[in-house]
PDB file of C-alpha atoms and ligand atoms in Angstrom:
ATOM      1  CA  UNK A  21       3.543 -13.455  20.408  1.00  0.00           C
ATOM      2  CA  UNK A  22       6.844 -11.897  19.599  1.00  0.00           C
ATOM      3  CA  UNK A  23       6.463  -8.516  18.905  1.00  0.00           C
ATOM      4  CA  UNK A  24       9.034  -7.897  16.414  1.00  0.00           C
ATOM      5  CA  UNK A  25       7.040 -11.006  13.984  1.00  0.00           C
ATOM      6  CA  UNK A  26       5.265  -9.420  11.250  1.00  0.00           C
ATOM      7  CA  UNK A  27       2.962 -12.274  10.651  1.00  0.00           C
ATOM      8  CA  UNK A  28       1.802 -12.217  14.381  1.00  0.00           C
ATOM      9  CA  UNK A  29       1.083  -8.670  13.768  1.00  0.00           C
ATOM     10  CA  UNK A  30      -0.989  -9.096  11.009  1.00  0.00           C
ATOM     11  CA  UNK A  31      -2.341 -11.718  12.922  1.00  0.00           C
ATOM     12  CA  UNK A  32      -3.183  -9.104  16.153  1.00  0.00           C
ATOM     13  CA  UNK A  33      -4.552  -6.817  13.067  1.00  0.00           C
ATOM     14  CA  UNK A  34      -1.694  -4.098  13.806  1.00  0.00           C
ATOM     15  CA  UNK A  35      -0.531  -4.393   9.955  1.00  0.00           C
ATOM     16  CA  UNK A  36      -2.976  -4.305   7.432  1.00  0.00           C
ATOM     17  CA  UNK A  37      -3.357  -7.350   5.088  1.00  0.00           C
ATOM     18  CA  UNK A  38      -5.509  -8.321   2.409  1.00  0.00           C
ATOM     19  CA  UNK A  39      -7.222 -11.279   3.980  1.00  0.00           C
ATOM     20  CA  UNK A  40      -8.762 -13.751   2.296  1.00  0.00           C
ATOM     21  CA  UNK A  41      -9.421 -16.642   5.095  1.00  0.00           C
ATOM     22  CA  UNK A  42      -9.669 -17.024   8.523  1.00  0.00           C
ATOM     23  CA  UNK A  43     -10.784 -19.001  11.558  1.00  0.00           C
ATOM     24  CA  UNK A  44      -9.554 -19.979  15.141  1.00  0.00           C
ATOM     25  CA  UNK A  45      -5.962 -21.116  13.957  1.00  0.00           C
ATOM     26  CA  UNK A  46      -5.438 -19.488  10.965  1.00  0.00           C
ATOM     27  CA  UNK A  47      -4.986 -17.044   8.299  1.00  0.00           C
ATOM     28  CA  UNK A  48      -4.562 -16.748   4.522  1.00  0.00           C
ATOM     29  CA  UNK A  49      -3.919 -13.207   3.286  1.00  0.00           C
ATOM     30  CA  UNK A  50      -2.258 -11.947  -0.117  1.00  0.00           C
ATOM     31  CA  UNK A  51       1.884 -11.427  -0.487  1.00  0.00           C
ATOM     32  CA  UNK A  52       2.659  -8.076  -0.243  1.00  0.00           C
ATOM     33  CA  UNK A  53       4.601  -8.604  -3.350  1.00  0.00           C
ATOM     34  CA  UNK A  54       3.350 -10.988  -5.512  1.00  0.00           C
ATOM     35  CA  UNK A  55       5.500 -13.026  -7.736  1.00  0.00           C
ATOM     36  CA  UNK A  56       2.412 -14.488  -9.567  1.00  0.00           C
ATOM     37  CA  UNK A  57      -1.510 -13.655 -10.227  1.00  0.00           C
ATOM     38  CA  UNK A  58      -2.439 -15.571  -7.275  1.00  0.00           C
ATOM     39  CA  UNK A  59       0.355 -15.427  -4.439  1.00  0.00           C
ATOM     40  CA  UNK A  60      -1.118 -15.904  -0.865  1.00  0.00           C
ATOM     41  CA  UNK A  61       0.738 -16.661   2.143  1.00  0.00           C
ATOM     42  CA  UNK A  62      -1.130 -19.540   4.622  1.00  0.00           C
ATOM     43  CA  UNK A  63      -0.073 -18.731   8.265  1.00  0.00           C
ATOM     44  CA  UNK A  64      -0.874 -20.613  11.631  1.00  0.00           C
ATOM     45  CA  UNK A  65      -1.557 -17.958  14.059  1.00  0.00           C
ATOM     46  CA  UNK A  66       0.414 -19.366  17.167  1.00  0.00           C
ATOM     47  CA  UNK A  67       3.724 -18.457  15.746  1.00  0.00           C
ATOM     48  CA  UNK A  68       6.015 -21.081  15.111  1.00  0.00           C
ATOM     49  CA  UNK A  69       9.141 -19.936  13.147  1.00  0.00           C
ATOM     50  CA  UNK A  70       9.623 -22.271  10.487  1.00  0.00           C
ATOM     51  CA  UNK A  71       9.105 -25.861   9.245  1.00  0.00           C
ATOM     52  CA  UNK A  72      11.923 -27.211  11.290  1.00  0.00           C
ATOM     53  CA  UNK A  73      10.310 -26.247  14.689  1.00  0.00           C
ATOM     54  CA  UNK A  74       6.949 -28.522  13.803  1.00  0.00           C
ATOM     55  CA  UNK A  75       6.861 -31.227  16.165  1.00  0.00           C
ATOM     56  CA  UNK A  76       4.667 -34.955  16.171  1.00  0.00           C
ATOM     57  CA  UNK A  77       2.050 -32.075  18.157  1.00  0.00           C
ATOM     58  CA  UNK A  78       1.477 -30.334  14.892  1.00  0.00           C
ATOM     59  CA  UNK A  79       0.483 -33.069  12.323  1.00  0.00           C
ATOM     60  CA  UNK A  80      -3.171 -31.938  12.147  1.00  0.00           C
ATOM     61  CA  UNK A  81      -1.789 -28.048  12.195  1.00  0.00           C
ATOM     62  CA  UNK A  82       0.252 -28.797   9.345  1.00  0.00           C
ATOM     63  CA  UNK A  83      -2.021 -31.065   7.202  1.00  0.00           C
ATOM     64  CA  UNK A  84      -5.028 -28.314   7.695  1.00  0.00           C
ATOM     65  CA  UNK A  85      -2.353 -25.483   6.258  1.00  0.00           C
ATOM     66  CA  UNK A  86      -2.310 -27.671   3.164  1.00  0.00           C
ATOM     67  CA  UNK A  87      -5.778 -28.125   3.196  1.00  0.00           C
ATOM     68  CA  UNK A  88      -6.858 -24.848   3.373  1.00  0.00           C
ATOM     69  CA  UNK A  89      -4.169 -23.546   0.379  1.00  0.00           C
ATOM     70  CA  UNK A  90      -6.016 -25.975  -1.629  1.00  0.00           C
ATOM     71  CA  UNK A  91      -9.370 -24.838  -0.893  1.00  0.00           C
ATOM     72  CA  UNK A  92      -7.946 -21.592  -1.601  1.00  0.00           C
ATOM     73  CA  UNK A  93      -6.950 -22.307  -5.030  1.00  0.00           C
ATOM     74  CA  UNK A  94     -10.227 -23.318  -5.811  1.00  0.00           C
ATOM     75  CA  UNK A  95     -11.532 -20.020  -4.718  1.00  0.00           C
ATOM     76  CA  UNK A  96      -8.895 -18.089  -6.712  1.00  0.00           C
ATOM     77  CA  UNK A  97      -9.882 -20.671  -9.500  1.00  0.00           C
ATOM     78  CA  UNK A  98      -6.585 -22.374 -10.180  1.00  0.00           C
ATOM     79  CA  UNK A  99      -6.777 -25.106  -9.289  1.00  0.00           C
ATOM     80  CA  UNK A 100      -7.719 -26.369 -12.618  1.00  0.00           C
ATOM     81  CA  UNK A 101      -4.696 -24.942 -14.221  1.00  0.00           C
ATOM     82  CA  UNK A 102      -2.429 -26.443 -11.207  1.00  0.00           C
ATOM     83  CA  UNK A 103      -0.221 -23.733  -9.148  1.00  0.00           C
ATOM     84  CA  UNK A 104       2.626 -24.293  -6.330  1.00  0.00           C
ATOM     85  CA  UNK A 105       3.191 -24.986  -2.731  1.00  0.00           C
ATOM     86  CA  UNK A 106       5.956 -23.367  -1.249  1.00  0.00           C
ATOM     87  CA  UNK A 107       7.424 -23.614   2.280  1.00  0.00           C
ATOM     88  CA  UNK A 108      10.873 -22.067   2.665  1.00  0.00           C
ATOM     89  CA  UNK A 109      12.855 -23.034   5.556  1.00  0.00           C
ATOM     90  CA  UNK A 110      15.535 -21.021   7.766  1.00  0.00           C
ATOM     91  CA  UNK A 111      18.621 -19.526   5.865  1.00  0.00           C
ATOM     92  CA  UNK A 112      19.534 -21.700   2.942  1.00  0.00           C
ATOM     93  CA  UNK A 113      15.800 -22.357   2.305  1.00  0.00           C
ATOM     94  CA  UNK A 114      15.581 -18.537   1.636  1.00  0.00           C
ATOM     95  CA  UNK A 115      12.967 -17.531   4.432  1.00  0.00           C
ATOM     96  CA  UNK A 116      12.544 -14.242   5.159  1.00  0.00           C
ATOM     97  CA  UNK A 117       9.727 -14.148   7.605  1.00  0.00           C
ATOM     98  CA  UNK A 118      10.664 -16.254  10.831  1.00  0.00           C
ATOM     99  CA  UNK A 119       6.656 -17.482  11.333  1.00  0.00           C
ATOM    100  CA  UNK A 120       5.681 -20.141   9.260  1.00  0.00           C
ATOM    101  CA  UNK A 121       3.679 -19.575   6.232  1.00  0.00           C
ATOM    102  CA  UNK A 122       3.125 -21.727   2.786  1.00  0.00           C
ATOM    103  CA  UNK A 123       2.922 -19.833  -0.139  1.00  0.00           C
ATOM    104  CA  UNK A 124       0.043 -20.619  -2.958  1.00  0.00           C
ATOM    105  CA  UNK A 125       1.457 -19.417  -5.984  1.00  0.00           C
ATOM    106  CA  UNK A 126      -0.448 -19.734  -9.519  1.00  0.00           C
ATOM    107  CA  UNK A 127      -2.429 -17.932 -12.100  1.00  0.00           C
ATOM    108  CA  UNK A 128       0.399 -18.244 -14.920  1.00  0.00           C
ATOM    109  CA  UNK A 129       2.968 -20.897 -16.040  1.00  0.00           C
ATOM    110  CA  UNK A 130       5.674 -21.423 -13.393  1.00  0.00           C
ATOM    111  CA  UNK A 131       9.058 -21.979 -14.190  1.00  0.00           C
ATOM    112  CA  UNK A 132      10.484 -25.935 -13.362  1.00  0.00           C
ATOM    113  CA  UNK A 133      13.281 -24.458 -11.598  1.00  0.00           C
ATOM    114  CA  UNK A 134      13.187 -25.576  -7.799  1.00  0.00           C
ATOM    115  CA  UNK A 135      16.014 -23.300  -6.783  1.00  0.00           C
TER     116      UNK A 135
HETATM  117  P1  AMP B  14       9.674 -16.213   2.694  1.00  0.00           P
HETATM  118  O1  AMP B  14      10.789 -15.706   1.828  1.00  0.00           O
HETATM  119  O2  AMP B  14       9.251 -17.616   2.377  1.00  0.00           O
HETATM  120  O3  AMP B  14       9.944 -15.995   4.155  1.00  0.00           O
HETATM  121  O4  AMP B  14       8.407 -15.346   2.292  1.00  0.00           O
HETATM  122  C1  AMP B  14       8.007 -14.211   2.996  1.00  0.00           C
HETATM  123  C2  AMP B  14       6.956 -13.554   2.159  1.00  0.00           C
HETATM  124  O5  AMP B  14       6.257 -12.627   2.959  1.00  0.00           O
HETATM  125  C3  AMP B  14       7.513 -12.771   0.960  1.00  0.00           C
HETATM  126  O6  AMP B  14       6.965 -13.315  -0.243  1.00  0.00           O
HETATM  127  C4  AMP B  14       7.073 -11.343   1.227  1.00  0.00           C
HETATM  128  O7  AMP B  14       6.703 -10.664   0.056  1.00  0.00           O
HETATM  129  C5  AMP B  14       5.888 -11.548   2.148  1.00  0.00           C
HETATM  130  N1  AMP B  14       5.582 -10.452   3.057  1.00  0.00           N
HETATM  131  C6  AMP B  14       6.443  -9.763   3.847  1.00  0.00           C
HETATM  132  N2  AMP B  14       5.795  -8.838   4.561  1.00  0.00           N
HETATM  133  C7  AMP B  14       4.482  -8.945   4.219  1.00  0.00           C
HETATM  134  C8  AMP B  14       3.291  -8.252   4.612  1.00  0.00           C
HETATM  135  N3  AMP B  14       3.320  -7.261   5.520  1.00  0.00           N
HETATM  136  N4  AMP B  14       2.119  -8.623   4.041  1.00  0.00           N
HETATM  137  C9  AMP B  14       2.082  -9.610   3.128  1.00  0.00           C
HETATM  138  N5  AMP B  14       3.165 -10.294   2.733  1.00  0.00           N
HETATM  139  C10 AMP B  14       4.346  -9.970   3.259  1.00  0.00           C
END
């Protein structure tokens, strides 16, 4: 774990998160600073630093990630209404946090802007 990732850290439970899922591989906790109603981030906890370092060893990783965003907008009950998937990706994909995460966003109209 590199000690410097804030996700791993959460993940170690040295920072404080408001979790909402976990088991062996992952974790799904709320966005420090939401940008919607519903705005939770979907982690692996091995740390891998973005989508660009997933390999052929990670389909079933990545496909669960999805999975379990989905079952999570159930839970948060929007999944009626529809929300959005969001994976951003190294420097001009505007990540922030090296460890890669999928945001569930939803709970009010979203704009149809991509970028
Ligand atoms: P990205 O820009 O895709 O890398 O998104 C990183 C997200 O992590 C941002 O939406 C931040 O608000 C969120 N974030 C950063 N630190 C924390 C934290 N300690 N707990 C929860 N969310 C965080």
């Amino acid at each position: 774990m590199p000690e410097e990732c804030i996700f791993c850290r959460i993940v170690a439970g040295q920072i404080p998160a408001d979790i909402l899922y976990q088991d062996d591989g992952f974790l799904a906790f709320r966005d420090i600073s939401p940008q919607a109603p519903t705005h939770v981030l979907v982690i692996p906890k091995t740390h891998i630093a973005s989508s660009a370092d997933l390999t052929d060893d990670h389909v079933e990783l990545a496909g669960r990630l999805i999975i379990i965003a989905r079952n999570l907008a159930e839970k948060e009950a929007i999944a009626e209404s529809g929300y959005r998937l969001v994976i951003n990706c190294r420097s001009d994909g505007g990540q922030q946090v090296p460890h890669l995460h999928l945001h569930l966003i939803g709970g009010r109209q979203l704009s149809g802007r991509l970028g």
